[in-house]
Amino acid sequence: MSNRSVTFVGLGYIGLPTAVIMANHGLDVHGFDINEQAVDAINSGELTIVEPGLKQKLRHALDSGCFRASTEPRHSDTFVIAVPTPCTETKEGDLSYIFSAGEKIAPLLRGGELIILESTSPPQTTQKLAQYILSLRPDLCADGAPNPQGLPVIYFAHCPERILPGRALEELVTNDRIIGGQSPRAVEKACELYRTFCTGELLETDDVTAELAKLTENSFRDVNIAFANELSLIAETLGVDVWKLIELANHHPRVNILQPGPGVGGHCIAVDPWFIVSSDPKNSPLIRTAREVNDRKPQWVIEQVHAAVACVDSARIAVLGLSFKADIDDLRESAALKIAQQLAHELPGVSLAVVEPHISELPSVLRDYPQVHLASLEDALEEANIVLLLVDHQVFSSVPACALAGKEVIDTKGFWR
């Protein structure tokens, strides 16, 4: 194998688990992150994210000498970029983190390196990254591009992650992986790298198709969730249990409706569809509408809470869950967090006891509200007369019916049906 050394740019929810997995499969892995506190913690064997089983594997990688993190990048045969790609206010991809990563990598290149973009990105981002790096290094050329001067070549590929937080270590190994190269040799080199640890099928394609495939996967889910969320509004109007409705409909052999909720959050499904819309607004009205349906759902939940507040004396609300999905600590684009923040703003005289078992302090957007406090599940339920379930954390499944008796219950996940 020609690319035994790997530098990861970004050690977050995707970069750190992937770097550790590669190191534990015998690669020489260097992790680069600009967060000095995170780097110090990682080198001490401590996690900066919640991911089951990762701490043990991190310590094994450190003990083996195959992994180390620092605040400066190191030259390697392969560079893997795993940095955030948030949405701008105009719902376009913010590529600044990717270009910043490219700027860090460019001075280290000698020729022959493989640069992999794992960050979920708008179509043609890998091409833009290549153009940017080569503008900084005109003495180099992208493999597959005209090269009359015979310059040393760099290989570029897009290999999007497809893992579920909370199951990262398993899915990094077992999931099929899309390998999108800008040239046939870039595909070969990327496949060589991922074969060291991935038992799933490696699906070869070009970089733009790989980018669009990842966005398509998450946009399909977003459209399906939007259908479920719209059904939940219709069912409420008609006095129908939406979860029973979906359960019955899903007995059809060719129907698979996902579950409604308080909205859609996270770094993928709540963001990726906009990357398709921004790349071709004219031809993406369905994808746009689904995003708008899901973005409106939190306001419907807030209206339900206001109605409940009007029905009780001295309202006290237990807000159960802030993360964007169950049993993780990730608050990125969380609909639950947005709902809690808006309630805190709109109900200044109402106590909000927030229960989020995966964090140790209130997020910054809630700290300035004096009526908001982080509480244990038991304390929050005891003091509340309104219970708002926003995230179906497993720990909430043990709440007995007697703990909810006499309270206004708003169960946005159908968890206590």
Coordinates of C-alpha atoms in Angstrom, one line a residue:
M1 CA 0.0 0.0 0.0
S2 CA 1.4 3.4 -1.0
N3 CA -0.5 5.6 1.4
R4 CA 0.4 4.3 4.9
S5 CA 0.5 7.7 6.6
V6 CA -2.6 9.7 7.0
T7 CA -3.3 13.2 8.4
F8 CA -6.8 14.0 9.5
V9 CA -7.8 17.7 9.3
G10 CA -10.6 18.0 11.9
L11 CA -11.1 15.7 14.9
G12 CA -14.8 16.1 15.6
Y13 CA -17.8 13.7 15.4
I14 CA -16.5 12.2 12.1
G15 CA -12.8 12.9 12.0
L16 CA -11.8 11.4 15.4
P17 CA -13.6 8.1 15.2
T18 CA -12.4 7.6 11.6
A19 CA -8.8 8.5 12.5
V20 CA -8.9 6.1 15.5
I21 CA -10.3 3.2 13.3
M22 CA -7.6 3.7 10.7
A23 CA -4.8 3.8 13.4
N24 CA -6.1 0.6 14.9
H25 CA -5.9 -1.0 11.5
G26 CA -2.2 -0.3 11.3
L27 CA -2.0 3.1 9.5
D28 CA 0.2 5.8 10.8
V29 CA -2.3 8.5 11.6
H30 CA -1.8 12.1 12.6
G31 CA -4.8 14.2 13.8
F32 CA -4.8 17.9 13.3
D33 CA -7.3 20.3 14.9
I34 CA -7.1 24.0 15.8
N35 CA -8.8 23.4 19.2
E36 CA -5.9 23.1 21.6
Q37 CA -8.1 21.9 24.5
A38 CA -9.5 19.1 22.3
V39 CA -6.1 18.1 21.2
D40 CA -4.8 17.9 24.7
A41 CA -7.8 15.9 25.8
I42 CA -7.4 13.5 22.9
N43 CA -3.7 12.9 23.5
S44 CA -4.6 12.1 27.2
G45 CA -7.1 9.5 26.0
E46 CA -10.1 11.6 26.9
L47 CA -13.1 12.1 24.5
T48 CA -14.4 15.4 23.3
I49 CA -17.5 13.8 21.9
V50 CA -19.9 11.1 23.1
E51 CA -19.5 7.9 21.1
P52 CA -19.9 4.5 22.7
G53 CA -16.7 2.4 22.7
L54 CA -14.5 5.2 21.3
K55 CA -12.6 6.0 24.5
Q56 CA -11.2 2.4 24.7
K57 CA -10.3 2.4 21.0
L58 CA -8.7 5.9 21.3
R59 CA -6.4 4.7 24.1
H60 CA -5.5 1.6 22.2
A61 CA -4.5 3.8 19.2
L62 CA -2.4 6.1 21.4
D63 CA -0.7 3.2 23.2
S64 CA 0.2 1.6 19.9
G65 CA 1.9 4.7 18.7
C66 CA -0.1 4.8 15.5
F67 CA -2.1 7.9 16.5
R68 CA -1.3 11.3 17.8
A69 CA -3.0 14.7 17.6
S70 CA -1.6 18.2 17.4
T71 CA -2.5 21.7 16.5
E72 CA -0.3 21.7 13.4
P73 CA -0.7 19.4 10.4
R74 CA 2.0 17.0 9.4
H75 CA 3.0 15.8 5.9
S76 CA 1.5 12.4 5.0
D77 CA 0.8 10.3 2.0
T78 CA -2.9 11.0 2.4
F79 CA -4.8 14.0 3.9
V80 CA -8.4 13.5 5.0
I81 CA -10.5 16.6 5.5
A82 CA -13.4 16.2 7.9
V83 CA -14.5 19.7 8.9
P84 CA -17.9 21.3 9.2
T85 CA -19.9 22.6 6.2
P86 CA -22.7 24.6 7.7
C87 CA -25.3 26.6 5.9
T88 CA -25.0 30.3 5.4
E89 CA -28.0 32.6 6.1
T90 CA -28.9 32.4 2.4
K91 CA -29.0 28.5 2.7
E92 CA -25.9 27.9 0.7
G93 CA -22.9 25.9 1.8
D94 CA -20.3 27.6 3.9
L95 CA -17.0 26.3 2.4
S96 CA -14.7 28.5 4.5
Y97 CA -13.7 25.6 6.8
I98 CA -12.8 23.4 3.7
F99 CA -10.7 26.2 2.1
S100 CA -9.0 26.9 5.4
A101 CA -8.1 23.2 5.6
G102 CA -6.7 23.4 2.0
E103 CA -4.7 26.4 3.0
K104 CA -3.1 24.4 5.8
I105 CA -2.4 21.4 3.6
A106 CA -1.0 23.2 0.6
P107 CA 2.5 24.1 1.9
L108 CA 3.1 20.5 2.9
L109 CA 2.5 18.9 -0.5
R110 CA 5.4 17.4 -2.5
G111 CA 3.6 15.6 -5.2
G112 CA 1.9 12.2 -5.2
E113 CA -0.3 12.9 -2.2
L114 CA -4.0 11.9 -2.0
I115 CA -6.4 14.5 -0.7
I116 CA -9.8 13.2 0.4
L117 CA -12.7 15.4 1.3
E118 CA -15.0 13.5 3.7
S119 CA -17.1 16.6 4.7
T120 CA -20.6 16.5 3.2
S121 CA -20.5 19.2 0.6
P122 CA -22.4 20.9 -2.2
P123 CA -21.8 19.5 -5.7
Q124 CA -18.4 20.4 -7.2
T125 CA -16.9 21.3 -3.9
T126 CA -14.0 18.8 -4.4
Q127 CA -13.2 20.5 -7.7
K128 CA -13.2 23.9 -6.0
L129 CA -11.0 22.6 -3.2
A130 CA -8.5 21.3 -5.9
Q131 CA -8.5 24.6 -7.7
Y132 CA -7.9 26.5 -4.5
I133 CA -5.0 24.3 -3.4
L134 CA -3.4 24.4 -6.9
S135 CA -3.8 28.2 -7.0
L136 CA -1.6 28.2 -3.8
R137 CA 0.8 25.6 -5.4
P138 CA 1.1 26.4 -9.1
D139 CA 4.1 24.0 -9.1
L140 CA 1.7 21.1 -8.8
C141 CA -1.1 19.7 -11.0
A142 CA -4.2 17.6 -10.4
D143 CA -4.1 14.1 -11.7
G144 CA -6.2 13.8 -14.8
A145 CA -5.8 17.5 -15.8
P146 CA -3.7 18.6 -18.8
N147 CA -0.1 18.6 -17.6
P148 CA 2.2 19.7 -20.5
Q149 CA 5.0 20.7 -18.1
G150 CA 5.1 17.4 -16.4
L151 CA 4.4 18.8 -12.9
P152 CA 4.1 16.6 -9.9
V153 CA 0.5 15.5 -9.5
I154 CA -1.9 15.5 -6.6
Y155 CA -4.9 13.1 -6.4
F156 CA -8.3 14.4 -5.2
A157 CA -11.3 12.4 -4.1
H158 CA -14.6 12.8 -2.3
C159 CA -15.5 9.9 0.1
P160 CA -18.5 11.0 2.1
E161 CA -19.2 9.5 5.6
R162 CA -22.5 7.7 6.1
I163 CA -22.4 6.9 9.8
L164 CA -25.0 7.2 12.5
P165 CA -23.9 9.0 15.7
G166 CA -23.9 6.4 18.5
R167 CA -23.0 3.6 16.1
A168 CA -20.0 5.2 14.4
L169 CA -17.4 2.5 15.3
E170 CA -19.5 -0.3 13.8
E171 CA -20.8 1.6 10.7
L172 CA -17.4 3.0 9.8
V173 CA -16.3 -0.6 9.2
T174 CA -19.5 -2.3 7.9
N175 CA -21.2 0.4 5.8
D176 CA -20.7 0.5 2.1
R177 CA -18.6 3.5 1.1
I178 CA -18.8 5.7 -1.9
I179 CA -15.4 6.5 -3.5
G180 CA -15.5 9.4 -5.8
G181 CA -12.3 10.3 -7.5
Q182 CA -11.4 13.1 -9.9
S183 CA -9.4 10.6 -11.9
P184 CA -9.3 6.8 -12.1
R185 CA -6.0 6.7 -10.2
A186 CA -7.5 8.8 -7.4
V187 CA -10.3 6.3 -7.1
E188 CA -7.7 3.4 -6.9
K189 CA -5.7 5.2 -4.2
A190 CA -8.7 6.0 -2.2
C191 CA -10.0 2.4 -2.4
E192 CA -6.6 1.2 -1.3
L193 CA -6.9 3.3 1.8
Y194 CA -10.5 2.4 2.8
R195 CA -9.9 -1.3 2.2
T196 CA -7.6 -1.3 5.2
F197 CA -10.6 -1.1 7.5
C198 CA -13.9 -1.1 5.6
T199 CA -15.6 -4.5 5.1
G200 CA -18.6 -2.9 3.2
E201 CA -18.6 -2.6 -0.6
L202 CA -16.5 0.2 -2.1
L203 CA -18.7 1.9 -4.7
E204 CA -16.5 3.7 -7.3
T205 CA -17.6 6.8 -9.1
D206 CA -16.5 10.4 -9.8
D207 CA -16.3 13.1 -7.2
V208 CA -19.4 15.1 -8.2
T209 CA -21.6 12.1 -8.3
A210 CA -20.3 11.1 -4.9
E211 CA -21.1 14.5 -3.5
L212 CA -24.6 14.4 -4.9
A213 CA -25.2 10.9 -3.8
K214 CA -24.6 11.8 -0.1
L215 CA -26.9 14.8 -0.4
T216 CA -29.5 12.6 -2.1
E217 CA -29.6 10.1 0.7
N218 CA -30.3 12.7 3.3
S219 CA -32.7 14.7 1.1
F220 CA -34.8 11.5 0.6
R221 CA -35.0 11.1 4.3
D222 CA -35.9 14.7 4.8
V223 CA -38.7 14.5 2.2
N224 CA -40.1 11.4 4.0
I225 CA -39.9 13.0 7.4
A226 CA -41.7 16.1 6.0
F227 CA -44.5 13.8 4.8
A228 CA -44.7 12.3 8.3
N229 CA -44.7 15.7 9.9
E230 CA -47.4 17.0 7.6
L231 CA -49.4 13.9 8.4
S232 CA -49.1 14.7 12.1
L233 CA -50.7 18.1 11.6
I234 CA -53.5 16.6 9.6
A235 CA -54.0 13.9 12.1
E236 CA -54.2 16.4 15.0
T237 CA -56.9 18.3 13.1
L238 CA -58.9 15.1 12.6
G239 CA -58.4 13.7 16.0
V240 CA -56.3 10.7 14.7
D241 CA -53.3 9.1 16.4
V242 CA -50.6 9.8 13.8
W243 CA -48.3 7.0 15.1
K244 CA -51.1 4.5 14.8
L245 CA -51.9 5.8 11.4
I246 CA -48.3 5.4 10.1
E247 CA -48.0 2.0 11.7
L248 CA -51.1 0.8 9.8
A249 CA -50.0 2.4 6.5
N250 CA -46.5 0.8 6.8
H251 CA -48.1 -2.6 6.7
H252 CA -48.4 -2.1 3.0
P253 CA -45.5 -4.0 1.5
R254 CA -44.3 -1.0 -0.5
V255 CA -44.8 1.8 2.0
N256 CA -42.2 2.9 4.6
I257 CA -43.2 6.2 6.2
L258 CA -40.7 7.5 8.8
Q259 CA -41.7 9.0 12.1
P260 CA -42.9 12.6 12.8
G261 CA -41.2 14.6 15.5
P262 CA -40.7 18.2 16.7
G263 CA -38.6 19.1 13.6
V264 CA -35.4 17.9 12.0
G265 CA -31.9 18.7 13.3
G266 CA -28.3 17.6 13.0
H267 CA -25.5 18.3 10.7
C268 CA -26.8 16.2 7.8
I269 CA -30.6 16.0 7.2
A270 CA -31.3 19.6 8.3
V271 CA -28.5 21.0 6.1
D272 CA -27.8 18.8 3.1
P273 CA -31.0 19.3 1.1
W274 CA -30.2 23.0 1.0
F275 CA -27.0 22.2 -0.9
I276 CA -29.0 20.6 -3.6
V277 CA -31.5 23.5 -3.7
S278 CA -28.7 26.1 -3.9
S279 CA -27.0 24.2 -6.7
D280 CA -30.2 24.1 -8.9
P281 CA -33.1 26.2 -7.4
K282 CA -35.2 25.9 -10.5
N283 CA -35.5 22.1 -10.5
S284 CA -35.7 21.4 -6.7
P285 CA -39.1 22.7 -5.5
L286 CA -40.0 19.4 -3.8
I287 CA -36.8 19.3 -1.8
R288 CA -37.2 23.0 -0.8
T289 CA -40.8 22.4 0.3
A290 CA -39.9 19.5 2.4
R291 CA -37.2 21.5 4.2
E292 CA -39.7 24.3 4.8
V293 CA -42.3 21.8 6.2
N294 CA -39.7 20.4 8.6
D295 CA -38.5 23.9 9.6
R296 CA -42.1 25.0 10.5
K297 CA -42.7 22.0 12.8
P298 CA -41.0 23.5 15.8
Q299 CA -43.4 26.5 15.7
W300 CA -46.3 24.1 15.8
V301 CA -44.8 22.5 18.9
I302 CA -44.4 25.9 20.5
E303 CA -48.0 26.7 19.9
Q304 CA -49.0 23.4 21.6
V305 CA -46.9 24.5 24.6
H306 CA -48.6 27.9 24.7
A307 CA -52.0 26.2 24.7
A308 CA -50.9 24.0 27.6
V309 CA -49.6 27.0 29.6
A310 CA -53.0 28.6 29.2
C311 CA -54.7 25.6 30.8
V312 CA -52.7 25.5 34.1
D313 CA -52.0 27.8 37.0
S314 CA -48.3 28.9 37.5
A315 CA -47.0 26.9 34.6
R316 CA -43.8 24.9 35.2
I317 CA -42.4 23.0 32.2
A318 CA -40.1 20.0 32.1
V319 CA -38.3 20.0 28.8
L320 CA -37.0 16.5 28.1
G321 CA -34.1 16.4 25.6
L322 CA -32.0 19.0 23.7
S323 CA -29.9 16.9 21.3
F324 CA -30.9 16.5 17.6
K325 CA -31.5 12.7 18.1
A326 CA -31.7 10.1 20.8
D327 CA -28.9 9.0 23.1
I328 CA -26.1 11.4 21.8
D329 CA -24.8 14.8 23.0
D330 CA -24.8 16.5 19.6
L331 CA -26.8 19.7 19.6
R332 CA -26.0 20.9 16.1
E333 CA -29.1 22.3 14.3
S334 CA -31.2 20.7 17.0
A335 CA -34.9 21.4 16.7
A336 CA -35.3 20.6 20.4
L337 CA -32.7 23.2 21.4
K338 CA -34.4 25.8 19.1
I339 CA -37.8 25.1 20.7
A340 CA -36.3 25.4 24.2
Q341 CA -34.7 28.7 23.4
Q342 CA -37.8 30.2 21.8
L343 CA -39.9 29.0 24.8
A344 CA -37.4 30.7 27.2
H345 CA -37.7 33.9 25.2
E346 CA -41.5 33.9 24.9
L347 CA -42.3 32.7 28.4
P348 CA -40.1 34.8 30.7
G349 CA -42.2 34.0 33.8
V350 CA -42.4 30.3 33.3
S351 CA -39.8 27.9 34.9
L352 CA -38.1 25.6 32.3
A353 CA -36.4 22.5 33.9
V354 CA -34.3 21.1 31.1
V355 CA -33.3 17.5 31.2
E356 CA -30.5 16.5 28.9
P357 CA -28.6 13.5 30.3
H358 CA -25.7 13.8 27.8
I359 CA -24.5 17.3 28.8
S360 CA -23.2 18.7 32.1
E361 CA -24.1 22.4 31.6
L362 CA -26.7 24.4 29.8
P363 CA -25.8 25.4 26.2
S364 CA -24.8 29.0 25.8
V365 CA -28.0 30.0 24.0
L366 CA -30.0 29.1 27.2
R367 CA -27.6 30.4 29.9
D368 CA -28.9 34.0 29.9
Y369 CA -32.5 33.0 30.8
P370 CA -32.8 33.1 34.6
Q371 CA -35.9 30.8 34.5
V372 CA -34.1 28.0 32.7
H373 CA -32.1 25.4 34.6
L374 CA -30.6 22.0 34.0
A375 CA -32.3 19.4 36.1
S376 CA -32.4 15.7 36.8
L377 CA -35.3 13.7 35.3
E378 CA -36.8 13.1 38.7
D379 CA -36.6 16.7 39.9
A380 CA -37.9 18.1 36.6
L381 CA -40.9 15.8 36.6
E382 CA -41.6 16.4 40.3
E383 CA -41.8 20.2 39.9
A384 CA -43.5 20.4 36.4
N385 CA -47.2 20.6 35.6
I386 CA -46.4 20.5 31.8
V387 CA -44.1 17.8 30.4
L388 CA -42.6 18.4 26.9
L389 CA -40.8 15.4 25.4
L390 CA -38.6 16.5 22.5
V391 CA -36.0 13.7 22.3
D392 CA -36.7 10.0 22.7
H393 CA -33.6 9.3 24.9
Q394 CA -33.8 5.7 26.2
V395 CA -33.6 6.9 29.8
F396 CA -37.0 8.6 29.3
S397 CA -38.7 5.3 28.5
S398 CA -38.6 4.4 32.1
V399 CA -40.8 7.2 33.2
P400 CA -43.8 5.6 34.9
A401 CA -47.4 6.7 34.1
C402 CA -47.9 7.8 37.6
A403 CA -45.1 10.5 37.2
L404 CA -47.1 12.0 34.4
A405 CA -50.5 11.8 36.0
G406 CA -52.3 15.1 36.3
K407 CA -49.9 16.9 34.1
E408 CA -50.2 18.3 30.6
V409 CA -48.1 16.0 28.4
I410 CA -46.8 17.0 25.0
D411 CA -45.1 13.9 23.5
T412 CA -43.6 15.0 20.2
K413 CA -42.1 11.6 19.5
G414 CA -45.0 9.3 20.4
F415 CA -42.7 7.8 23.1
W416 CA -45.3 7.2 25.8
R417 CA -48.2 6.0 23.7

